[in-house]
Coordinates of C-alpha atoms in Angstrom, one line a residue:
M1 CA 0.0 0.0 0.0
V2 CA 1.4 3.4 -0.9
D3 CA 1.9 5.9 1.8
A4 CA -0.3 8.9 0.9
A5 CA 2.0 11.3 2.9
K6 CA 5.0 10.4 0.8
L7 CA 3.0 11.2 -2.4
F8 CA 2.4 14.7 -1.3
D9 CA 6.0 15.3 0.0
P10 CA 7.2 17.1 -3.3
L11 CA 4.2 19.5 -3.1
T12 CA 4.8 20.1 0.5
T13 CA 8.5 20.9 -0.2
I14 CA 7.6 23.3 -3.0
R15 CA 5.1 25.2 -0.7
R16 CA 7.8 25.4 2.0
R17 CA 10.3 26.8 -0.5
R18 CA 7.8 29.5 -1.5
T19 CA 7.4 30.7 2.1
A20 CA 10.6 29.7 3.9
P21 CA 13.2 32.2 4.9
L22 CA 15.7 32.7 2.0
V23 CA 19.5 32.6 2.1
L24 CA 21.1 33.7 -1.2
E25 CA 24.2 32.0 -2.3
L26 CA 27.0 33.0 -4.7
D27 CA 29.9 30.9 -5.9
L28 CA 32.8 32.8 -7.4
T29 CA 35.3 30.1 -7.8
E30 CA 34.6 29.9 -11.5
G31 CA 34.5 33.7 -12.0
M32 CA 31.8 35.5 -14.0
I33 CA 31.2 37.0 -17.4
D34 CA 30.6 40.7 -18.0
E35 CA 28.3 40.3 -21.0
P36 CA 25.7 37.9 -22.3
P37 CA 27.2 35.6 -25.1
G38 CA 25.8 36.7 -28.5
D39 CA 25.8 33.4 -30.3
P40 CA 24.0 30.1 -29.4
L41 CA 27.2 28.1 -29.1
S42 CA 28.7 30.5 -26.6
Q43 CA 25.5 30.7 -24.7
I44 CA 25.6 26.9 -24.2
M45 CA 29.3 27.0 -23.2
A46 CA 28.5 29.8 -20.7
M47 CA 25.3 28.4 -19.2
R48 CA 27.0 27.7 -15.9
R49 CA 28.9 31.0 -15.9
Q50 CA 27.3 33.7 -13.9
R51 CA 26.7 37.3 -15.3
L52 CA 27.7 40.4 -13.5
F53 CA 24.4 42.1 -14.1
D54 CA 22.3 39.1 -12.7
I55 CA 24.5 39.1 -9.6
V56 CA 24.3 42.8 -8.9
E57 CA 20.6 43.0 -9.7
G58 CA 19.8 39.9 -7.7
I59 CA 21.6 41.2 -4.6
R60 CA 19.7 44.5 -5.0
R61 CA 16.3 42.7 -5.2
G62 CA 17.3 40.5 -2.2
A63 CA 18.1 43.6 -0.2
H64 CA 14.4 44.7 -0.5
D65 CA 12.9 41.3 -0.3
P66 CA 11.6 40.5 3.3
R67 CA 12.0 36.8 2.7
V68 CA 15.7 37.2 2.0
K69 CA 17.7 37.0 5.3
A70 CA 21.2 36.7 4.4
L71 CA 23.9 36.2 1.7
I72 CA 26.7 33.7 1.7
V73 CA 29.6 33.9 -0.9
K74 CA 32.3 31.4 -1.6
I75 CA 35.5 33.2 -2.8
G76 CA 38.1 31.2 -4.6
S77 CA 41.5 32.1 -5.9
Q78 CA 40.1 32.8 -9.5
S79 CA 41.5 36.2 -10.6
L80 CA 38.9 38.9 -10.5
G81 CA 39.8 42.4 -11.6
M82 CA 40.0 45.2 -9.2
A83 CA 37.0 47.0 -10.6
L84 CA 35.0 43.9 -10.7
V85 CA 35.7 43.2 -7.0
Q86 CA 34.7 46.8 -6.2
E87 CA 31.4 46.2 -8.1
L88 CA 30.7 43.2 -5.9
R89 CA 31.8 45.1 -2.7
Q90 CA 29.3 47.9 -3.4
A91 CA 26.5 45.4 -4.0
V92 CA 27.3 43.7 -0.7
A93 CA 27.4 47.1 1.1
M94 CA 23.9 47.9 -0.2
F95 CA 22.7 44.5 1.1
R96 CA 24.1 45.1 4.5
R97 CA 22.6 48.6 4.7
A98 CA 19.2 46.9 4.3
G99 CA 19.9 45.0 7.6
K100 CA 20.8 41.7 5.9
H101 CA 23.6 39.5 7.2
T102 CA 26.5 38.6 4.9
V103 CA 29.1 35.9 5.2
A104 CA 32.2 35.3 3.0
W105 CA 34.1 32.1 3.1
S106 CA 37.0 30.5 1.2
E107 CA 39.0 27.4 1.1
S108 CA 42.0 29.6 0.8
F109 CA 42.6 33.2 -0.3
G110 CA 45.4 32.4 -2.6
E111 CA 47.0 28.9 -1.9
F112 CA 50.7 29.4 -2.4
G113 CA 49.8 32.5 -4.6
P114 CA 48.6 36.1 -4.4
G115 CA 45.3 36.5 -2.7
S116 CA 45.1 40.2 -1.9
L117 CA 42.2 40.9 -4.2
P118 CA 40.0 37.9 -3.1
Y119 CA 40.6 38.9 0.5
Y120 CA 39.8 42.5 -0.3
L121 CA 36.5 41.3 -1.6
A122 CA 35.8 39.3 1.5
T123 CA 36.4 42.3 3.8
A124 CA 33.1 43.8 2.5
F125 CA 31.1 41.2 4.4
D126 CA 30.0 41.0 8.1
E127 CA 31.8 37.7 8.6
I128 CA 34.8 35.9 7.1
A129 CA 35.3 32.2 7.5
L130 CA 38.3 30.1 6.4
L131 CA 39.0 26.4 6.1
P132 CA 41.6 25.2 8.7
S133 CA 43.9 24.2 5.9
G134 CA 43.5 27.6 4.1
S135 CA 45.7 30.7 4.1
V136 CA 45.3 34.4 3.5
G137 CA 47.7 35.5 0.8
L138 CA 47.6 39.2 1.7
T139 CA 50.9 40.2 0.1
G140 CA 50.1 43.5 -1.7
L141 CA 49.9 44.3 -5.4
R142 CA 52.5 44.0 -8.2
V143 CA 52.8 45.2 -11.8
E144 CA 55.4 43.2 -13.7
N145 CA 56.4 43.7 -17.3
L146 CA 58.5 41.4 -19.6
F147 CA 60.9 43.2 -22.0
F148 CA 62.1 41.4 -25.1
A149 CA 64.4 44.0 -26.7
E150 CA 67.6 42.2 -25.9
A151 CA 66.2 38.8 -27.0
L152 CA 64.9 40.3 -30.3
E153 CA 68.4 41.9 -30.8
K154 CA 70.0 38.5 -30.4
L155 CA 67.5 37.0 -32.8
G156 CA 68.2 39.8 -35.4
V157 CA 64.8 41.4 -35.1
D158 CA 64.6 45.2 -35.3
Y159 CA 61.3 46.4 -33.9
Q160 CA 60.4 49.9 -35.1
G161 CA 57.6 51.9 -33.5
G162 CA 56.3 55.3 -32.9
A163 CA 54.0 56.7 -30.2
R164 CA 52.1 59.8 -29.1
H165 CA 53.3 60.5 -26.4
E166 CA 56.0 59.5 -23.8
Y167 CA 53.4 57.6 -21.7
K168 CA 52.1 55.4 -24.5
T169 CA 54.3 52.4 -23.7
A170 CA 52.6 49.5 -25.5
L171 CA 55.7 48.9 -27.6
N172 CA 58.2 49.3 -24.8
M173 CA 58.2 45.5 -24.3
F174 CA 59.7 45.2 -27.8
T175 CA 62.0 48.3 -27.8
E176 CA 63.3 48.6 -24.1
R177 CA 65.2 46.5 -21.6
G178 CA 63.2 47.9 -18.6
F179 CA 61.0 50.7 -17.6
T180 CA 61.6 54.1 -19.0
D181 CA 61.0 57.0 -16.6
A182 CA 57.6 57.8 -17.9
H183 CA 56.6 54.1 -17.9
R184 CA 57.7 53.7 -14.3
E185 CA 56.0 56.9 -13.2
A186 CA 52.6 55.9 -14.7
S187 CA 52.8 52.3 -13.6
G188 CA 54.0 53.3 -10.1
R189 CA 51.1 55.6 -9.7
I190 CA 48.6 52.8 -10.7
V191 CA 50.1 50.5 -8.0
E192 CA 50.1 53.3 -5.5
S193 CA 46.5 54.3 -6.2
L194 CA 45.3 50.7 -6.2
T195 CA 47.1 49.9 -2.9
E196 CA 45.5 53.0 -1.4
Q197 CA 42.1 51.6 -2.3
L198 CA 43.0 48.1 -1.1
V199 CA 44.2 49.3 2.3
A200 CA 41.3 51.7 2.8
G201 CA 38.8 48.8 2.1
I202 CA 40.5 46.3 4.4
S203 CA 40.8 48.9 7.1
S204 CA 37.1 49.8 7.0
G205 CA 35.9 46.3 6.7
R206 CA 38.1 44.8 9.4
D207 CA 38.1 47.8 11.8
L208 CA 41.8 48.0 11.6
S209 CA 44.0 51.2 11.1
E210 CA 45.4 51.7 7.7
E211 CA 48.9 51.7 9.3
R212 CA 48.2 48.2 10.8
V213 CA 46.9 47.0 7.5
R214 CA 50.1 48.0 5.7
E215 CA 52.1 46.2 8.4
L216 CA 50.0 43.0 7.8
I217 CA 50.6 43.2 4.1
D218 CA 54.3 43.3 4.7
Q219 CA 54.1 40.2 6.9
G220 CA 51.9 38.0 4.8
P221 CA 50.9 35.4 3.7
F222 CA 49.1 34.0 6.8
L223 CA 48.1 30.5 8.0
A224 CA 44.5 30.2 9.0
T225 CA 45.2 30.4 12.8
E226 CA 47.4 33.4 12.3
A227 CA 44.8 35.2 10.3
V228 CA 42.3 34.7 13.1
E229 CA 44.8 36.1 15.6
A230 CA 45.6 39.1 13.4
G231 CA 41.9 40.0 13.1
L232 CA 41.8 39.2 9.3
V233 CA 39.4 36.3 9.6
D234 CA 36.6 35.7 12.1
K235 CA 36.6 31.9 12.3
V236 CA 38.1 28.8 11.0
A237 CA 35.6 26.2 9.9
Y238 CA 34.6 23.7 7.2
R239 CA 31.9 24.2 4.7
D240 CA 29.3 22.0 6.5
E241 CA 29.9 23.9 9.8
I242 CA 29.7 27.4 8.0
Y243 CA 26.4 26.5 6.2
S244 CA 24.6 24.7 9.1
D245 CA 25.4 27.5 11.3
L246 CA 24.0 30.1 8.9
L247 CA 20.9 28.1 7.9
D248 CA 20.0 27.2 11.5
R249 CA 20.3 30.9 12.4
Y250 CA 17.5 31.9 9.9
S251 CA 15.2 28.9 10.1
A252 CA 11.9 30.0 11.6
D253 CA 8.9 28.1 13.3
G254 CA 10.3 24.7 12.3
T255 CA 10.7 25.7 8.6
P256 CA 14.3 25.4 7.5
A257 CA 15.8 28.3 5.6
H258 CA 16.0 27.7 1.8
L259 CA 19.3 28.2 0.0
Q260 CA 19.2 29.7 -3.6
Y261 CA 21.8 30.9 -6.0
V262 CA 21.6 34.7 -6.6
S263 CA 21.6 34.4 -10.3
R264 CA 18.7 31.8 -10.1
Y265 CA 16.7 34.0 -7.7
Q266 CA 17.2 37.1 -10.0
R267 CA 16.0 35.2 -13.1
T268 CA 13.0 33.8 -11.3
R269 CA 11.9 37.1 -9.8
S270 CA 12.4 39.2 -13.0
L271 CA 10.7 36.9 -15.5
A272 CA 7.1 37.8 -14.6
D273 CA 7.5 41.6 -14.9
R274 CA 10.1 41.8 -17.7
V275 CA 7.7 42.4 -20.6
S276 CA 4.7 44.2 -19.1
V277 CA 6.7 46.8 -17.2
A278 CA 8.8 47.5 -20.3
Q279 CA 5.8 48.0 -22.5
R280 CA 4.1 50.3 -20.0
S281 CA 7.0 52.6 -19.0
G282 CA 10.0 51.9 -21.1
Y283 CA 13.4 50.5 -20.1
V284 CA 17.1 51.0 -20.0
A285 CA 19.1 49.2 -22.8
L286 CA 22.3 47.6 -21.6
I287 CA 24.7 47.4 -24.6
S288 CA 28.0 45.5 -24.0
G289 CA 31.4 46.5 -25.5
V290 CA 33.9 43.9 -24.3
G291 CA 37.3 42.9 -25.7
Q292 CA 39.8 44.2 -28.4
I293 CA 38.1 46.7 -30.7
V294 CA 38.2 45.7 -34.4
T295 CA 36.4 46.5 -37.6
G296 CA 33.6 44.3 -38.7
R297 CA 31.5 42.1 -36.4
S298 CA 32.1 40.9 -32.9
R299 CA 33.5 37.4 -32.6
R300 CA 34.3 34.8 -30.1
S301 CA 36.4 31.7 -30.4
P302 CA 34.9 28.3 -30.1
L303 CA 38.2 27.2 -28.4
G304 CA 37.8 29.7 -25.6
G305 CA 39.6 33.0 -25.0
G306 CA 38.3 36.5 -24.8
A307 CA 35.6 38.2 -26.8
V308 CA 36.5 40.7 -29.6
M309 CA 34.3 43.9 -30.0
G310 CA 33.4 44.5 -33.6
S311 CA 32.4 48.0 -34.6
D312 CA 29.6 46.8 -36.9
T313 CA 28.0 44.8 -34.1
V314 CA 28.1 47.5 -31.5
A315 CA 27.1 50.3 -34.0
A316 CA 24.0 48.2 -35.0
A317 CA 23.0 47.9 -31.5
F318 CA 23.1 51.7 -30.9
R319 CA 21.1 52.2 -34.2
A320 CA 18.5 49.8 -33.0
A321 CA 18.3 51.5 -29.6
R322 CA 17.6 54.8 -31.2
K323 CA 14.8 53.4 -33.2
D324 CA 13.1 51.5 -30.3
P325 CA 10.5 53.8 -28.7
N326 CA 10.7 51.7 -25.5
V327 CA 14.4 52.5 -25.0
R328 CA 14.5 55.6 -22.9
A329 CA 18.3 55.5 -22.0
V330 CA 21.3 53.4 -22.8
V331 CA 24.0 52.0 -20.4
F332 CA 27.1 51.2 -22.4
R333 CA 29.2 48.7 -20.5
V334 CA 32.8 49.0 -21.7
N335 CA 35.6 46.6 -20.8
S336 CA 38.2 47.0 -23.4
P337 CA 42.0 47.8 -23.8
G338 CA 41.3 49.4 -27.2
G339 CA 42.4 48.4 -30.7
S340 CA 41.5 49.9 -34.1
Y341 CA 41.3 53.6 -34.6
T342 CA 38.7 53.5 -37.3
A343 CA 36.6 50.9 -35.5
S344 CA 36.7 53.1 -32.3
D345 CA 35.6 56.0 -34.4
V346 CA 32.7 54.1 -35.8
I347 CA 31.4 53.2 -32.3
W348 CA 32.2 56.8 -31.0
R349 CA 30.0 58.3 -33.8
E350 CA 27.0 56.0 -32.9
V351 CA 27.3 57.0 -29.2
V352 CA 27.2 60.6 -30.1
L353 CA 24.2 60.2 -32.5
T354 CA 22.3 58.3 -29.8
S355 CA 22.9 61.1 -27.4
Q356 CA 22.0 63.8 -29.8
A357 CA 18.7 61.9 -30.7
G358 CA 17.6 62.4 -27.1
T359 CA 18.4 59.0 -25.7
P360 CA 20.9 59.5 -22.9
V361 CA 24.1 57.3 -22.9
V362 CA 25.8 56.4 -19.7
V363 CA 29.1 54.5 -19.9
S364 CA 29.9 52.0 -17.1
M365 CA 33.5 51.1 -17.2
G366 CA 34.7 47.7 -16.3
D367 CA 38.3 46.6 -15.2
V368 CA 39.9 48.2 -18.2
A369 CA 38.5 51.0 -20.5
G370 CA 41.6 52.7 -21.9
S371 CA 42.9 53.9 -25.2
G372 CA 40.2 52.8 -27.8
G373 CA 38.2 51.8 -24.8
Y374 CA 38.2 55.4 -23.7
F375 CA 37.8 56.7 -27.2
I376 CA 34.4 55.0 -27.6
A377 CA 33.2 56.3 -24.2
A378 CA 34.2 59.9 -24.8
G379 CA 31.0 60.9 -26.5
A380 CA 28.6 59.7 -23.8
D381 CA 26.6 61.9 -21.6
V382 CA 28.0 60.4 -18.4
I383 CA 31.0 58.3 -17.8
I384 CA 31.1 56.1 -14.6
A385 CA 34.2 54.1 -13.5
Q386 CA 35.2 52.1 -10.5
P387 CA 38.1 53.6 -8.4
G388 CA 40.2 50.6 -9.6
T389 CA 39.3 50.8 -13.3
I390 CA 42.3 51.2 -15.6
T391 CA 41.5 53.9 -18.0
G392 CA 42.8 56.9 -20.0
S393 CA 45.7 56.0 -22.2
I394 CA 44.7 58.8 -24.6
G395 CA 47.4 58.3 -27.2
V396 CA 48.3 56.3 -30.2
V397 CA 51.0 53.7 -31.1
V398 CA 52.2 51.9 -34.3
G399 CA 55.0 49.6 -35.0
K400 CA 56.4 46.7 -36.9
A401 CA 59.1 44.0 -36.5
V402 CA 61.7 44.0 -39.2
L403 CA 62.7 40.3 -39.7
S404 CA 65.1 40.4 -42.6
T405 CA 68.3 39.9 -40.5
M406 CA 66.8 37.1 -38.6
L407 CA 65.6 35.4 -41.7
A408 CA 68.9 35.8 -43.4
K409 CA 70.6 33.9 -40.4
L410 CA 68.2 31.1 -41.3
G411 CA 69.0 31.2 -44.9
V412 CA 65.7 32.7 -45.9
T413 CA 66.0 35.6 -48.4
S414 CA 63.3 37.8 -50.0
D415 CA 63.0 39.9 -53.2
W416 CA 60.4 42.2 -54.4
I417 CA 59.0 44.5 -57.1
D418 CA 57.5 47.8 -56.1
S419 CA 55.1 50.0 -58.0
G420 CA 55.5 53.0 -55.7
N421 CA 58.1 54.5 -53.3
H422 CA 56.1 53.3 -50.3
A423 CA 54.7 50.0 -51.6
G424 CA 56.7 48.0 -49.1
M425 CA 56.2 50.4 -46.3
F426 CA 54.5 47.9 -43.9
S427 CA 56.6 44.9 -45.0
P428 CA 58.6 43.1 -42.3
N429 CA 61.5 42.6 -44.7
R430 CA 62.8 46.1 -44.5
P431 CA 62.8 49.1 -42.1
F432 CA 60.9 52.3 -42.7
S433 CA 62.6 54.8 -45.1
E434 CA 63.0 58.4 -44.1
S435 CA 59.9 59.5 -46.1
E436 CA 57.9 56.6 -44.7
W437 CA 58.7 57.7 -41.2
E438 CA 57.4 61.2 -42.2
R439 CA 54.1 59.6 -43.1
V440 CA 54.0 57.4 -40.0
N441 CA 54.5 60.6 -37.9
T442 CA 51.8 62.4 -39.8
M443 CA 49.4 59.7 -39.1
L444 CA 50.3 59.5 -35.4
D445 CA 49.9 63.3 -35.1
H446 CA 46.5 63.2 -36.8
I447 CA 45.1 60.3 -34.8
Y448 CA 46.3 61.8 -31.5
D449 CA 44.9 65.3 -32.4
D450 CA 41.6 63.7 -33.3
F451 CA 41.5 61.6 -30.1
V452 CA 42.3 64.7 -27.9
G453 CA 39.7 66.9 -29.8
K454 CA 36.9 64.3 -29.3
V455 CA 37.7 64.0 -25.6
A456 CA 37.8 67.7 -25.2
E457 CA 34.4 68.0 -26.9
G458 CA 32.8 65.2 -24.9
R459 CA 34.3 66.2 -21.5
K460 CA 33.8 70.0 -22.0
M461 CA 37.5 70.6 -21.6
T462 CA 40.1 72.6 -23.7
R463 CA 42.5 70.7 -25.9
D464 CA 45.4 71.8 -23.6
Q465 CA 43.6 70.5 -20.5
V466 CA 43.1 67.1 -22.1
H467 CA 46.6 67.0 -23.5
E468 CA 48.0 67.5 -19.9
V469 CA 46.2 64.3 -18.7
A470 CA 46.6 62.4 -22.0
K471 CA 50.1 61.8 -23.6
G472 CA 49.2 58.1 -23.6
R473 CA 49.2 57.9 -19.8
I474 CA 47.0 55.4 -17.9
W475 CA 45.0 56.3 -14.8
T476 CA 43.0 54.5 -12.2
G477 CA 39.3 55.4 -12.2
Q478 CA 39.8 57.4 -9.0
D479 CA 42.6 59.5 -10.4
A480 CA 40.7 59.9 -13.8
C481 CA 37.8 61.3 -11.9
E482 CA 39.8 63.9 -10.1
R483 CA 41.2 65.0 -13.5
G484 CA 37.8 65.3 -15.4
L485 CA 38.1 62.2 -17.5
V486 CA 35.3 60.4 -15.5
D487 CA 32.2 62.0 -14.0
E488 CA 31.6 59.8 -11.0
V489 CA 33.1 56.9 -9.3
G490 CA 30.7 53.9 -9.1
G491 CA 29.7 50.7 -10.7
L492 CA 27.0 49.2 -12.9
E493 CA 24.3 50.0 -10.3
T494 CA 25.3 53.7 -10.3
A495 CA 25.2 53.8 -14.1
I496 CA 21.7 52.3 -14.2
R497 CA 20.4 54.7 -11.6
I498 CA 21.7 57.7 -13.5
A499 CA 20.3 56.3 -16.8
R500 CA 16.9 55.8 -15.3
D501 CA 16.9 59.3 -14.0
R502 CA 18.0 60.9 -17.3
G503 CA 15.6 58.8 -19.2
G504 CA 12.7 59.9 -17.0
L505 CA 12.1 56.4 -15.8
P506 CA 11.1 55.3 -12.3
P507 CA 13.6 53.6 -10.0
S508 CA 12.2 50.2 -10.6
A509 CA 12.3 50.5 -14.4
P510 CA 13.8 47.3 -16.0
V511 CA 17.2 47.0 -17.6
R512 CA 17.4 44.6 -20.6
H513 CA 20.5 43.5 -22.5
F514 CA 20.0 45.0 -25.9
P515 CA 19.0 43.8 -28.3
Q516 CA 17.5 40.6 -27.1
L517 CA 16.7 38.2 -29.9
G518 CA 14.9 34.9 -30.0
P519 CA 16.3 31.8 -31.6
L520 CA 14.2 32.3 -34.7
E521 CA 15.4 35.8 -35.2
R522 CA 19.0 34.7 -35.1
L523 CA 18.4 32.3 -37.9
I524 CA 16.7 34.8 -40.2
P525 CA 19.2 36.9 -42.2
A526 CA 19.1 40.7 -41.4
E527 CA 17.0 42.9 -43.8
S528 CA 19.8 45.5 -43.8
S529 CA 22.4 47.0 -41.6
E530 CA 19.7 49.0 -40.0
D531 CA 17.9 45.8 -38.9
R532 CA 18.0 45.1 -35.1
T533 CA 19.0 41.5 -36.0
A534 CA 22.3 42.8 -37.7
Q535 CA 23.7 43.0 -34.3
A536 CA 23.4 39.3 -33.7
Q537 CA 25.4 38.3 -36.7
L538 CA 28.5 37.2 -34.6
R539 CA 31.6 35.6 -36.1
L540 CA 33.8 32.9 -34.6
S541 CA 37.5 33.9 -34.3
G542 CA 40.1 31.4 -35.2
W543 CA 42.7 32.9 -32.9
G544 CA 40.9 31.6 -29.7
P545 CA 43.1 31.9 -26.6
L546 CA 45.9 33.3 -28.7
A547 CA 43.9 36.4 -29.6
E548 CA 45.7 38.6 -27.1
L549 CA 49.1 37.4 -28.3
S550 CA 48.1 37.9 -32.0
A551 CA 47.1 41.5 -31.1
R552 CA 50.4 42.2 -29.4
L553 CA 52.3 40.9 -32.4
G554 CA 50.5 43.4 -34.7
L555 CA 48.2 40.8 -36.3
P556 CA 44.7 42.1 -37.5
A557 CA 43.0 41.6 -34.1
A558 CA 43.9 45.1 -32.8
G559 CA 45.2 48.5 -34.0
P560 CA 47.0 51.7 -33.0
L561 CA 44.7 52.6 -30.0
V562 CA 45.9 49.8 -27.7
M563 CA 46.6 49.9 -23.9
P564 CA 50.1 49.0 -22.7
G565 CA 50.4 45.6 -21.1
T566 CA 47.6 43.3 -19.9
W567 CA 46.8 45.1 -16.6
E568 CA 45.7 42.1 -14.6
I569 CA 46.4 43.1 -10.9
R570 CA 46.8 40.3 -8.5

């Protein structure tokens, strides 16, 4: 005979979940993505990757949901950029201001490796727990560059390059044996500014003086017990102990607290009101600009590796936003080290046209938005950056490797027939001639002058004022804000709030990745370049994980507006 009570167990469980106290969970060990993949293949591959917007919006919803009692986050050693960490810290701070409890835990904040940034994130929480076998790799920040000039010389490679101006150091890795004075000055200030932010955040979060935090940085890394004694960690415990303690604390009237991932919570809560609210009052369109900037369409490798931002794809998204009567404002999320000058100019133009058409454009900068990444942001109504965003780099660089000597050593020779004095100008088989250098310098001067002029126009500054903070120099978002290159320090939530306000939308107005296309729309060829589906025509890149290397070597994936280095701070 079947037990009737067991038959109804699933229904009872579902009812309890709908009413039980809720504890939100976030697992950052696999990192997150800053944009929704544009093609079906990438969407499948990224199904288990969490999106920044879903996390931030989910935490915001949870802060105002009476059912949600707490947030628990597992922090791994996966590298997260400084700006991304600050984005999450701000979301956690908002959650705490609503009176909700927060717990961060980790198996190890950098196991035999740097862990300063993961630990910096953890200090935004009420409570930090660490496994007994874990450690706190609080050792400070470091910028390290490799220089290949001597190696290239031994190989017989002559690397020729030009830049505007002395701080535009992208080619220094090929032409120098170490930091130049300008390179050291700019990079040194980046490390100094980021360290100031790191120390201030840990000091505030752990109730330690900044002087004490700097002392601890010089003494790290720490074993788990040492971290507790130093006040860096609240308790040492295993996962089962951490979770049972938190869930027991918020269980009520015999009903156990229910655990749910933040991204799952966000998607469930937003599904019902997504269409109806948008049709009634309009919405904010979120357009992503991620990766090296190139002409043509955006692309992503089926083999992995970063995204590439195509000017045609992003421009089509802005044109579609201007035509959509429900789009009241645009948030342009930029996370890019730059690339092609002409591609950057195409995107800049669409940003300006969108603003002039009466649709406000607010740029939200991610970990990096420099050189071409700043160029495309310069025409926006408002620019928002995190204190730790790497931005600026208003300058231009061009170069080529002359391989003829190396090839001759290998017994490889070349011969050519030219139809003009400059026909072989960009050939790797010979250096620039004097007249070719004149053309290179003319092009560098023109691009730099155009870049400075567009920034001056967008930022309401004089050319001289822009030139003083330009010269190819990179800045943190904090320093850029103090120099007028950024309007306000903040994250995606700040940009969305400003966009809603400028678009005349209520504080609860939805934000939608734009344009959102169904599977059928993706299969139907676009009517024209003005069609909203033109944005979805995404290419796959054959470079894959080698895309960044190909860009550094001057292959077609990038261009003259490129940031120096990779700028991964650990």
